[in-house]
């Protein structure tokens, strides 16, 4: 879903908005009134079996899923951005390779393995899922924050020093705002990965939309799998789109577009 | 008064700037000229301590610059660079108000100062104040960069090839504007350039640097008429010396009584312009506007040849 250029024909400009609205309505209906979709899913449900997942409210599963993702991504963002700031200061430069390796390991470690390892330490439920999502979310944000903070226009940095901004003022007033669009792009990737990955949290009894999918897999009910997958996918697509819009707006204000 | 006292900076044991001493009078423009790599930027950046000197010191009105925290020192010294370095995420108004804001000026005083400077640089405040730098032309960006450097009425304005990225016509205009604004505000300006023409046009005094050393420091007329070393002579350009000298003098200095025909020339035009007008129109003399006097080709010729 991209925004058409300003001089594009009316239809091209309205189309993305209409598509966005349609997806939001579809998602709301799937979560709030799943019964409406019974005729759609019936053909792929087992004969005589349930078509719509009713064991728990899809709304509460969605909220719990989103809450987990939000909490884990917030933690990843804070840690990854702080780390990137530290290693891009002159004093922290020596730690750059080390911090890269750590975040890389976070990314290459399979989330299932993280869950398996974390359960003995943290028990079943939300804890291990949060850890897995947190570790998994670090790398994209760290890499983007590093890129954003190390590719700032040198003349602007020189001017920031020359006008008498202190180190702290340069960071908050110049470096972070200018790197923001790139950092946000990292957060966007991380969020989308986390939205998908959170589904496996259900295997260790965290309440996520994965519950619907796993119930479908266990009872060979394709309707459940599709229902859960569709909701997660729509959340991911809409969130991705919203973030892209924010990044665009920021970049345009900074004359970087 | 700015006193630069045996200022030296070593890189890997080699001096980029070698024991440079000079005194800059308040309210004047001084140009630092030299080839690329001669240490001009290093000298300039040691003054606001973007580069720390290896030895020597700078005193502004008697106070050594090392007696203050660098970022506080820099708020008293304007700094404008090639490619302007405007903050792309701040409006023109916020860019110009950057140092006053750091100094804690009240909002309305900053706003008034921003509008005053924009007007001074012939940019309508209501039109430009709220624009972002990306929405300006190159020449306008450069003017905003200089306005930002002047905003807090600094003791000293440092400029590092500020007009280097501009095309020739806009560049000449920017130089004229700077000269006019400097006279208006009485600022003290130290400008780095590799362009001797720019130095001669703008500066009250010129410092010529070669391989880290200050090789000559004097008025444009002294530098042109009596270059201290072959390097300075080369910077001035042997063939252009008479024309450069004439460009420093005004028609009124050679005006004499006598008749002349044809279009008049302004009394504050340069002798170089007068020479050009003589040659172009094939006249031996030109009438001086607003007087009954004239300026003759003969007088211009003897003036240009006086130093040869
Ligand atoms: N940060 C630095 N590290 C090492 N050498 C430098 C540095 N800055 C400048 N130099 C050297 O100092 C000399 C003078 O440079 P500079 O002051 O930039 O010259 P200019 O501005 O006249 O072109 C050059 O030889 C340059 O290579
Ligand atoms: Mg230079």
Coordinates of C-alpha atoms and ligand atoms in Angstrom, one line a residue:
Chain A
X1 CA 0.0 0.0 0.0
X2 CA 1.9 3.0 -1.2
X3 CA 0.8 6.5 -1.4
X4 CA 0.4 7.7 -5.0
X5 CA 2.2 10.9 -6.0
X6 CA 0.2 14.2 -5.4
X7 CA -0.5 14.8 -9.1
X8 CA -1.8 11.3 -9.7
X9 CA -5.4 10.9 -10.9
X10 CA -8.1 11.0 -8.2
X11 CA -8.7 7.2 -8.4
X12 CA -5.1 6.4 -7.7
X13 CA -5.0 8.6 -4.7
X14 CA -8.2 7.3 -3.2
X15 CA -7.5 3.6 -3.9
X16 CA -5.0 3.1 -1.0
X17 CA -7.3 4.8 1.5
X18 CA -10.2 2.7 0.4
X19 CA -8.1 -0.5 0.6
X20 CA -6.9 0.5 4.0
X21 CA -10.4 1.1 5.2
X22 CA -11.6 -2.2 3.8
X23 CA -8.9 -4.2 5.6
X24 CA -9.7 -2.4 8.9
X25 CA -13.4 -3.3 8.6
X26 CA -12.5 -6.9 7.6
X27 CA -10.2 -7.2 10.6
X28 CA -12.8 -5.7 13.0
X29 CA -15.4 -8.1 11.8
X30 CA -13.1 -11.1 12.1
X31 CA -12.3 -10.2 15.7
X32 CA -15.6 -8.8 17.0
X33 CA -18.2 -10.8 15.0
X34 CA -16.5 -14.0 13.9
X35 CA -19.9 -15.7 13.5
X36 CA -20.5 -13.6 10.4
X37 CA -17.9 -15.7 8.6
X38 CA -19.4 -19.1 9.3
X39 CA -20.6 -19.5 5.6
X40 CA -17.1 -18.5 4.3
X41 CA -15.1 -21.0 6.5
X42 CA -17.7 -23.8 6.5
X43 CA -16.3 -25.5 3.3
X44 CA -12.9 -26.0 4.8
X45 CA -14.0 -27.0 8.3
X46 CA -14.1 -30.8 9.2
X47 CA -17.6 -32.2 8.4
X48 CA -19.8 -31.8 11.5
X49 CA -17.0 -30.0 13.4
X50 CA -17.0 -26.4 14.7
X51 CA -16.4 -23.8 12.0
X52 CA -15.6 -20.7 14.2
X53 CA -13.3 -20.7 17.2
X54 CA -15.3 -20.0 20.3
X55 CA -13.2 -21.5 23.1
X56 CA -12.2 -18.0 24.1
X57 CA -13.0 -14.5 22.9
X58 CA -11.0 -13.5 19.8
X59 CA -11.0 -9.9 21.1
X60 CA -9.3 -10.8 24.3
X61 CA -6.8 -13.1 22.5
X62 CA -6.0 -10.2 20.1
X63 CA -5.5 -7.7 22.9
X64 CA -3.3 -10.1 24.8
X65 CA -1.3 -10.9 21.6
X66 CA -0.9 -7.2 20.8
X67 CA 0.0 -6.4 24.4
X68 CA 2.8 -9.0 24.4
X69 CA 4.2 -7.7 21.1
X70 CA 4.0 -4.1 22.3
X71 CA 5.7 -4.8 25.6
X72 CA 8.5 -6.9 24.0
X73 CA 9.1 -4.4 21.2
X74 CA 9.2 -1.5 23.6
X75 CA 11.9 -3.3 25.5
X76 CA 13.8 -4.2 22.3
X77 CA 13.6 -0.6 21.2
X78 CA 14.8 0.9 24.4
X79 CA 17.7 -1.6 24.7
X80 CA 18.7 -1.6 21.0
X81 CA 18.6 2.2 20.6
X82 CA 20.4 2.8 23.8
X83 CA 23.1 0.3 22.8
X84 CA 23.4 2.0 19.3
X85 CA 23.8 5.4 20.9
X86 CA 26.4 4.1 23.3
X87 CA 28.5 2.4 20.6
X88 CA 28.3 5.4 18.3
X89 CA 29.8 7.8 21.0
X90 CA 33.6 8.1 20.8
X91 CA 34.0 6.4 24.2
X92 CA 31.9 3.4 23.1
X93 CA 33.3 2.8 19.7
X94 CA 35.5 -0.2 20.9
X95 CA 32.3 -2.1 21.8
X96 CA 30.8 -1.9 18.4
X97 CA 31.8 -5.3 17.1
X98 CA 30.8 -7.0 20.4
X99 CA 27.3 -5.4 20.5
X100 CA 26.9 -6.4 16.8
X101 CA 27.6 -10.1 17.6
X102 CA 25.3 -10.1 20.6
X103 CA 22.3 -8.7 18.6
X104 CA 23.2 -11.1 15.7
X105 CA 23.0 -14.1 18.0
X106 CA 19.6 -12.8 19.3
X107 CA 18.4 -13.0 15.7
X108 CA 19.9 -16.3 14.6
X109 CA 18.7 -18.2 17.7
X110 CA 15.5 -20.0 16.7
X111 CA 12.6 -18.6 18.7
X112 CA 11.4 -22.1 19.5
X113 CA 14.7 -22.9 21.0
X114 CA 14.5 -19.7 23.1
X115 CA 11.1 -20.8 24.4
X116 CA 12.4 -24.3 25.2
X117 CA 15.4 -22.9 27.1
X118 CA 13.4 -20.2 28.9
X119 CA 10.6 -22.4 30.2
X120 CA 12.7 -24.2 32.8
X121 CA 13.9 -20.8 34.1
X122 CA 10.8 -18.7 33.8
X123 CA 8.0 -21.3 33.8
X124 CA 5.1 -21.6 31.4
X125 CA 3.2 -18.5 30.2
X126 CA 4.1 -15.0 29.2
X127 CA 7.7 -14.9 30.5
X128 CA 9.5 -17.1 28.0
X129 CA 7.4 -15.6 25.1
X130 CA 8.4 -12.1 26.1
X131 CA 12.1 -13.1 26.2
X132 CA 11.9 -14.7 22.8
X133 CA 10.2 -11.7 21.2
X134 CA 12.6 -9.3 22.9
X135 CA 15.7 -11.1 21.7
X136 CA 14.3 -11.5 18.3
X137 CA 13.4 -7.9 18.0
X138 CA 16.8 -6.4 18.9
X139 CA 18.7 -6.9 15.7
X140 CA 16.6 -5.0 13.1
X141 CA 16.3 -2.0 15.5
X142 CA 20.0 -2.0 16.5
X143 CA 21.2 -2.3 12.9
X144 CA 18.9 0.5 11.7
X145 CA 19.8 2.8 14.6
X146 CA 23.5 2.2 13.9
X147 CA 22.9 3.1 10.3
X148 CA 20.8 6.1 11.1
X149 CA 23.3 7.5 13.7
X150 CA 26.4 6.9 11.6
X151 CA 25.2 8.3 8.2
X152 CA 24.1 11.7 9.4
X153 CA 25.2 14.6 7.1
X154 CA 28.7 15.7 8.3
X155 CA 28.1 19.4 7.6
X156 CA 25.0 19.3 9.9
X157 CA 27.0 17.7 12.7
X158 CA 29.8 20.2 12.2
X159 CA 27.3 23.0 12.4
X160 CA 25.7 21.5 15.5
X161 CA 29.1 21.6 17.2
X162 CA 29.9 25.0 15.8
X163 CA 26.8 26.6 17.1
X164 CA 27.6 25.5 20.6
X165 CA 25.3 22.6 21.3
X166 CA 26.6 20.4 24.1
X167 CA 27.0 16.7 23.5
X168 CA 23.6 15.9 25.0
X169 CA 21.9 18.6 23.1
X170 CA 23.4 17.4 19.8
X171 CA 22.1 13.9 20.5
X172 CA 18.6 14.9 21.4
X173 CA 18.1 17.9 19.2
X174 CA 20.0 16.8 16.0
X175 CA 21.2 13.2 15.9
X176 CA 18.2 11.3 17.1
X177 CA 15.6 13.4 15.2
X178 CA 17.5 13.1 12.0
X179 CA 18.0 9.3 12.5
X180 CA 14.4 8.8 13.5
X181 CA 13.0 7.7 10.1
X182 CA 15.7 5.0 9.8
X183 CA 15.2 3.9 13.4
X184 CA 11.5 3.7 12.9
X185 CA 12.0 1.5 9.9
X186 CA 13.9 -0.9 12.1
X187 CA 11.1 -0.8 14.7
X188 CA 8.6 -1.6 12.0
X189 CA 10.5 -4.7 10.8
X190 CA 10.8 -5.8 14.4
X191 CA 7.1 -5.3 15.2
X192 CA 6.0 -7.3 12.2
X193 CA 8.4 -10.2 13.0
X194 CA 7.2 -10.1 16.6
X195 CA 3.5 -10.2 15.5
X196 CA 4.1 -13.4 13.7
X197 CA 6.5 -15.0 16.2
X198 CA 4.1 -14.3 19.1
X199 CA 1.8 -17.1 17.8
X200 CA 4.3 -19.7 18.9
X201 CA 3.9 -18.4 22.5
X202 CA 0.7 -20.4 22.7
X203 CA 2.8 -23.6 22.8
X204 CA 4.0 -22.5 26.2
X205 CA 0.6 -21.3 27.3
X206 CA 0.9 -17.6 26.6
X207 CA -2.5 -16.2 25.5
X208 CA -2.0 -15.2 21.9
X209 CA -3.8 -15.6 18.6
X210 CA -1.5 -18.7 18.1
X211 CA -4.0 -20.5 20.3
X212 CA -6.5 -20.5 17.4
X213 CA -4.0 -21.8 14.9
X214 CA -2.7 -24.5 17.2
X215 CA -6.2 -25.6 18.0
X216 CA -6.8 -25.9 14.3
X217 CA -3.5 -27.9 13.8
X218 CA -4.3 -30.3 16.6
X219 CA -7.9 -31.0 15.4
X220 CA -7.0 -30.8 11.7
X221 CA -9.4 -27.9 11.4
X222 CA -8.2 -25.7 8.5
X223 CA -10.9 -23.2 9.2
X224 CA -9.4 -22.4 12.6
X225 CA -5.8 -22.1 11.1
X226 CA -7.0 -19.8 8.4
X227 CA -9.1 -17.7 10.9
X228 CA -6.1 -17.2 13.3
X229 CA -3.6 -16.6 10.4
X230 CA -5.8 -14.1 8.7
X231 CA -6.2 -12.0 11.9
X232 CA -2.5 -12.0 12.6
X233 CA -1.7 -11.2 9.0
X234 CA -4.1 -8.3 8.9
X235 CA -2.7 -6.8 12.1
X236 CA 0.8 -7.1 10.6
X237 CA -0.2 -5.5 7.3
X238 CA -2.1 -2.6 8.9
X239 CA 0.7 -1.9 11.4
X240 CA 3.3 -2.0 8.7
X241 CA 1.3 0.4 6.6
X242 CA 0.8 2.8 9.5
X243 CA 4.5 2.9 10.3
X244 CA 5.4 3.5 6.7
X245 CA 3.1 6.5 6.7
X246 CA 4.7 7.9 9.8
X247 CA 8.2 7.4 8.5
X248 CA 7.3 9.1 5.2
X249 CA 5.8 12.1 7.0
X250 CA 8.9 12.5 9.2
X251 CA 11.3 12.1 6.3
X252 CA 9.4 14.6 4.2
X253 CA 9.6 17.2 7.0
X254 CA 13.4 16.7 7.1
X255 CA 13.8 17.2 3.3
X256 CA 15.2 13.7 3.0
X257 CA 12.5 12.2 0.8
Chain B
X1 CA 40.4 42.6 19.2
X2 CA 41.3 39.0 18.5
X3 CA 44.9 38.0 19.2
X4 CA 46.2 34.8 17.7
X5 CA 49.4 34.0 19.5
X6 CA 51.9 31.4 18.0
X7 CA 49.0 29.0 17.3
X8 CA 50.2 25.5 16.3
X9 CA 48.5 22.3 15.6
X10 CA 50.4 19.1 14.9
X11 CA 49.0 16.0 13.1
X12 CA 51.2 13.0 13.4
X13 CA 54.1 15.2 14.4
X14 CA 53.7 17.4 11.4
X15 CA 52.4 21.0 11.7
X16 CA 49.1 21.7 9.8
X17 CA 49.3 25.1 11.3
X18 CA 52.7 26.4 12.3
X19 CA 53.1 29.1 15.0
X20 CA 50.7 31.5 13.4
X21 CA 50.5 34.9 15.1
X22 CA 48.2 37.8 14.0
X23 CA 46.0 40.5 15.5
X24 CA 42.5 41.2 14.1
X25 CA 40.9 44.5 14.8
X26 CA 37.3 44.7 15.9
X27 CA 34.9 45.6 13.2
X28 CA 37.0 44.4 10.2
X29 CA 37.0 41.6 7.7
X30 CA 40.1 39.5 7.5
X31 CA 40.5 36.9 4.8
X32 CA 42.7 33.8 5.2
X33 CA 43.9 32.8 1.7
X34 CA 46.0 29.9 0.6
X35 CA 46.1 26.8 -1.5
X36 CA 44.2 23.6 -0.5
X37 CA 45.9 21.9 2.5
X38 CA 47.8 25.1 3.6
X39 CA 46.1 24.9 7.1
X40 CA 43.4 27.6 6.7
X41 CA 40.6 25.4 8.1
X42 CA 42.8 24.2 10.9
X43 CA 43.6 27.7 11.9
X44 CA 40.0 28.8 11.8
X45 CA 38.7 25.7 13.8
X46 CA 41.3 26.3 16.5
X47 CA 39.7 29.7 17.2
X48 CA 36.4 28.2 18.3
X49 CA 38.1 25.1 19.5
X50 CA 36.6 22.6 17.1
X51 CA 40.2 21.7 16.9
X52 CA 42.3 22.0 20.1
X53 CA 45.7 23.7 19.5
X54 CA 48.9 21.7 20.2
X55 CA 50.4 25.0 21.5
X56 CA 49.8 28.7 21.5
X57 CA 46.6 30.5 22.4
X58 CA 43.8 32.8 21.2
X59 CA 42.6 35.8 23.1
X60 CA 39.3 37.5 22.4
X61 CA 39.3 41.0 23.9
X62 CA 42.1 39.9 26.2
X63 CA 40.5 36.7 27.5
X64 CA 42.1 33.4 26.5
X65 CA 39.7 31.1 24.8
X66 CA 40.9 28.1 26.8
X67 CA 39.5 29.6 30.0
X68 CA 35.9 28.6 29.0
X69 CA 34.1 25.4 28.2
X70 CA 34.3 24.9 24.4
X71 CA 30.5 24.7 23.7
X72 CA 30.0 28.0 25.7
X73 CA 32.8 29.7 23.8
X74 CA 31.2 28.6 20.5
X75 CA 27.9 30.4 21.5
X76 CA 29.9 33.7 21.4
X77 CA 31.5 33.0 18.1
X78 CA 29.5 32.7 14.9
X79 CA 30.4 29.9 12.5
X80 CA 29.3 29.5 8.9
X81 CA 30.6 26.7 6.6
X82 CA 30.5 25.7 3.0
X83 CA 27.3 23.8 2.3
X84 CA 25.6 25.8 5.1
X85 CA 24.9 22.9 7.5
X86 CA 21.4 24.0 8.2
X87 CA 19.4 21.7 10.5
X88 CA 17.1 20.1 7.9
X89 CA 14.4 19.3 10.5
X90 CA 14.1 22.8 11.8
X91 CA 12.4 25.7 10.1
X92 CA 14.4 28.7 8.8
X93 CA 13.3 30.7 11.8
X94 CA 14.4 28.0 14.2
X95 CA 17.7 27.6 12.4
X96 CA 18.5 31.3 12.7
X97 CA 17.3 31.4 16.3
X98 CA 19.5 28.4 17.3
X99 CA 22.2 30.3 19.2
X100 CA 19.9 32.9 20.8
X101 CA 17.8 29.9 22.1
X102 CA 20.9 28.3 23.6
X103 CA 21.7 31.6 25.2
X104 CA 18.2 31.7 26.7
X105 CA 16.9 34.8 25.0
X106 CA 13.1 35.4 25.5
X107 CA 10.9 34.1 22.6
X108 CA 9.8 37.5 21.4
X109 CA 13.3 38.8 21.2
X110 CA 14.4 35.7 19.2
X111 CA 11.4 36.2 16.8
X112 CA 12.2 39.9 16.3
X113 CA 15.9 39.0 15.7
X114 CA 15.0 36.3 13.1
X115 CA 12.8 38.7 11.2
X116 CA 15.4 41.5 11.4
X117 CA 18.0 39.2 9.9
X118 CA 15.8 37.8 7.2
X119 CA 14.9 41.3 6.1
X120 CA 18.6 42.3 6.2
X121 CA 19.3 39.3 3.8
X122 CA 16.4 40.4 1.5
X123 CA 14.2 37.5 2.4
X124 CA 10.6 38.3 3.3
X125 CA 10.2 37.0 6.9
X126 CA 6.5 36.1 6.5
X127 CA 7.4 34.1 3.4
X128 CA 10.5 32.3 4.6
X129 CA 10.4 32.1 8.4
X130 CA 8.4 28.8 8.5
X131 CA 9.9 27.1 5.5
X132 CA 12.3 24.1 5.9
X133 CA 15.8 24.4 4.4
X134 CA 14.9 21.9 1.7
X135 CA 12.4 24.4 0.4
X136 CA 15.1 27.1 -0.3
X137 CA 17.4 27.7 -3.2
X138 CA 21.2 27.2 -2.7
X139 CA 21.8 30.9 -2.4
X140 CA 18.9 31.3 0.1
X141 CA 20.2 28.4 2.2
X142 CA 23.7 30.0 2.3
X143 CA 22.2 33.3 3.4
X144 CA 20.2 31.6 6.2
X145 CA 23.5 29.9 7.2
X146 CA 25.2 33.2 7.5
X147 CA 22.2 34.8 9.3
X148 CA 22.3 31.9 11.8
X149 CA 26.0 32.6 12.5
X150 CA 25.2 36.3 13.1
X151 CA 22.0 35.9 15.1
X152 CA 23.4 36.5 18.6
X153 CA 25.6 39.4 17.5
X154 CA 28.7 37.3 18.2
X155 CA 32.1 38.9 19.1
X156 CA 33.5 37.2 16.1
X157 CA 32.2 35.5 13.0
X158 CA 34.2 32.6 11.5
X159 CA 33.4 31.6 7.9
X160 CA 35.0 28.6 6.1
X161 CA 34.6 29.0 2.3
X162 CA 31.0 30.0 2.9
X163 CA 30.3 30.8 -0.8
X164 CA 32.4 27.9 -2.2
X165 CA 29.3 26.0 -3.4
X166 CA 27.5 29.0 -5.1
X167 CA 27.6 29.8 -8.8
X168 CA 29.6 32.9 -9.7
X169 CA 26.7 35.4 -10.0
X170 CA 25.0 34.4 -6.8
X171 CA 28.5 34.3 -5.2
X172 CA 29.3 37.9 -6.1
X173 CA 25.9 39.0 -4.7
X174 CA 26.5 37.1 -1.5
X175 CA 29.9 38.8 -1.1
X176 CA 28.4 42.2 -1.6
X177 CA 25.6 41.4 0.9
X178 CA 28.1 40.2 3.4
X179 CA 30.2 43.4 3.1
X180 CA 27.1 45.6 3.4
X181 CA 25.8 43.7 6.4
X182 CA 29.2 43.7 8.1
X183 CA 29.3 47.5 7.8
X184 CA 25.8 47.8 9.1
X185 CA 26.4 45.5 12.1
X186 CA 30.0 46.4 12.7
X187 CA 30.9 42.7 13.0
X188 CA 34.4 41.2 13.1
X189 CA 34.7 38.6 10.5
X190 CA 37.4 36.0 9.7
X191 CA 36.8 34.3 6.4
X192 CA 38.7 31.4 4.8
X193 CA 38.9 31.3 1.1
X194 CA 41.1 29.8 -1.6
X195 CA 40.0 32.6 -4.0
X196 CA 42.2 35.7 -4.0
X197 CA 39.5 37.7 -5.9
X198 CA 37.0 37.0 -3.0
X199 CA 39.6 38.0 -0.5
X200 CA 40.4 41.3 -2.3
X201 CA 36.8 42.1 -2.8
X202 CA 35.8 41.5 0.8
X203 CA 38.7 42.0 3.2
X204 CA 40.3 44.9 5.0
X205 CA 43.3 42.7 5.6
X206 CA 44.5 39.5 4.0
X207 CA 46.5 36.7 5.6
X208 CA 48.2 34.4 3.1
X209 CA 49.1 30.9 4.3
X210 CA 51.5 28.5 2.8
X211 CA 52.2 25.0 4.1
X212 CA 50.9 25.9 7.6
X213 CA 52.8 29.1 7.9
X214 CA 51.5 32.7 7.7
X215 CA 53.7 34.2 5.0
X216 CA 52.1 37.6 4.6
X217 CA 49.5 39.7 6.5
X218 CA 48.5 43.1 5.2
X219 CA 46.0 45.2 3.3
X220 CA 44.9 44.0 -0.1
X221 CA 46.9 46.9 -1.7
X222 CA 50.1 45.9 0.1
X223 CA 49.6 42.2 -0.8
X224 CA 49.1 43.1 -4.5
X225 CA 51.8 45.7 -4.7
X226 CA 54.5 44.1 -2.6
X227 CA 54.0 40.3 -2.3
X228 CA 56.4 39.1 0.4
X229 CA 57.3 35.8 -1.3
X230 CA 57.1 34.2 -4.8
X231 CA 54.2 32.1 -3.5
X232 CA 52.1 35.2 -2.6
X233 CA 53.0 36.7 -6.0
X234 CA 51.7 33.6 -7.6
X235 CA 48.5 33.7 -5.5
X236 CA 47.9 37.3 -6.6
X237 CA 48.6 36.3 -10.2
X238 CA 51.5 38.3 -11.9
X239 CA 49.5 39.2 -15.0
X240 CA 46.4 40.4 -13.0
X241 CA 48.2 42.7 -10.6
X242 CA 47.6 46.0 -12.3
X243 CA 43.9 45.2 -12.8
X244 CA 43.6 44.0 -9.2
X245 CA 45.2 47.2 -8.0
X246 CA 42.8 49.3 -10.1
X247 CA 39.9 47.3 -8.7
X248 CA 40.7 48.5 -5.2
X249 CA 40.6 52.2 -6.1
X250 CA 37.7 54.5 -6.8
X251 CA 37.2 56.8 -9.8
X252 CA 36.8 59.8 -7.4
X253 CA 40.5 59.4 -6.4
X254 CA 41.7 60.2 -9.9
X255 CA 39.0 62.7 -10.9
X256 CA 40.5 65.9 -12.4
X257 CA 39.0 68.9 -14.0
X258 CA 38.6 68.9 -17.7
X259 CA 36.1 68.1 -20.5
X260 CA 35.0 64.6 -21.5
X261 CA 32.2 63.2 -23.7
X262 CA 29.9 60.3 -23.7
X263 CA 28.2 58.3 -20.9
X264 CA 29.2 59.2 -17.3
X265 CA 30.8 56.9 -14.8
X266 CA 29.9 56.9 -11.1
X267 CA 32.4 58.4 -8.7
X268 CA 32.4 55.3 -6.6
X269 CA 32.9 52.9 -9.5
X270 CA 36.4 51.2 -9.5
X271 CA 39.2 52.4 -11.7
X272 CA 39.1 48.9 -13.3
X273 CA 35.5 49.6 -14.4
X274 CA 36.7 53.0 -15.7
X275 CA 39.5 51.4 -17.7
X276 CA 37.1 48.9 -19.1
X277 CA 34.7 51.7 -20.2
X278 CA 37.5 53.6 -21.8
X279 CA 38.7 50.6 -23.8
X280 CA 35.2 49.5 -24.8
X281 CA 34.0 52.9 -26.0
X282 CA 37.4 53.9 -27.4
X283 CA 37.5 57.1 -25.3
X284 CA 40.5 58.8 -23.7
X285 CA 38.4 60.2 -20.8
X286 CA 35.1 59.7 -19.1
X287 CA 32.9 62.4 -17.4
X288 CA 32.3 61.7 -13.7
X289 CA 28.7 61.6 -12.7
X290 CA 27.4 64.5 -10.5
X291 CA 30.6 66.6 -11.1
X292 CA 32.2 68.7 -13.8
X293 CA 35.3 66.5 -13.6
X294 CA 36.6 63.6 -15.7
X295 CA 38.9 60.6 -15.3
X296 CA 41.4 60.0 -18.0
X297 CA 42.9 56.8 -19.5
X298 CA 46.3 58.5 -19.1
X299 CA 45.8 58.9 -15.3
X300 CA 44.6 55.3 -14.9
X301 CA 47.5 54.0 -16.9
X302 CA 50.1 55.8 -14.8
X303 CA 48.4 54.7 -11.6
X304 CA 48.4 51.1 -12.6
X305 CA 52.0 51.3 -13.7
X306 CA 53.2 53.0 -10.6
X307 CA 54.0 49.8 -8.8
X308 CA 55.3 47.8 -11.7
Ligands
LIG1 N1 41.9 15.6 11.4 C1 43.1 15.6 10.7 N2 43.9 14.5 10.8 C2 45.1 14.5 10.2 N3 45.5 15.5 9.3 C3 44.8 16.6 9.2 C4 43.5 16.7 9.8 N4 42.9 17.9 9.5 C5 43.8 18.4 8.6 N5 44.9 17.7 8.4 C6 46.0 18.0 7.6 O1 46.4 19.4 7.9 C7 46.7 20.1 6.7 C8 45.9 21.3 6.6 O2 44.6 21.0 6.4 P1 43.4 22.1 6.3 O3 43.6 23.0 7.5 O4 42.1 21.5 6.2 O5 43.8 22.9 5.0 P2 43.0 23.9 4.1 O6 41.7 24.3 4.9 O7 43.9 25.1 3.9 O8 42.7 23.2 2.9 C9 46.5 19.1 5.5 O9 47.7 18.6 5.2 C10 45.6 18.1 6.1 O10 45.8 16.8 5.5
LIG2 MG1 39.7 24.1 4.2

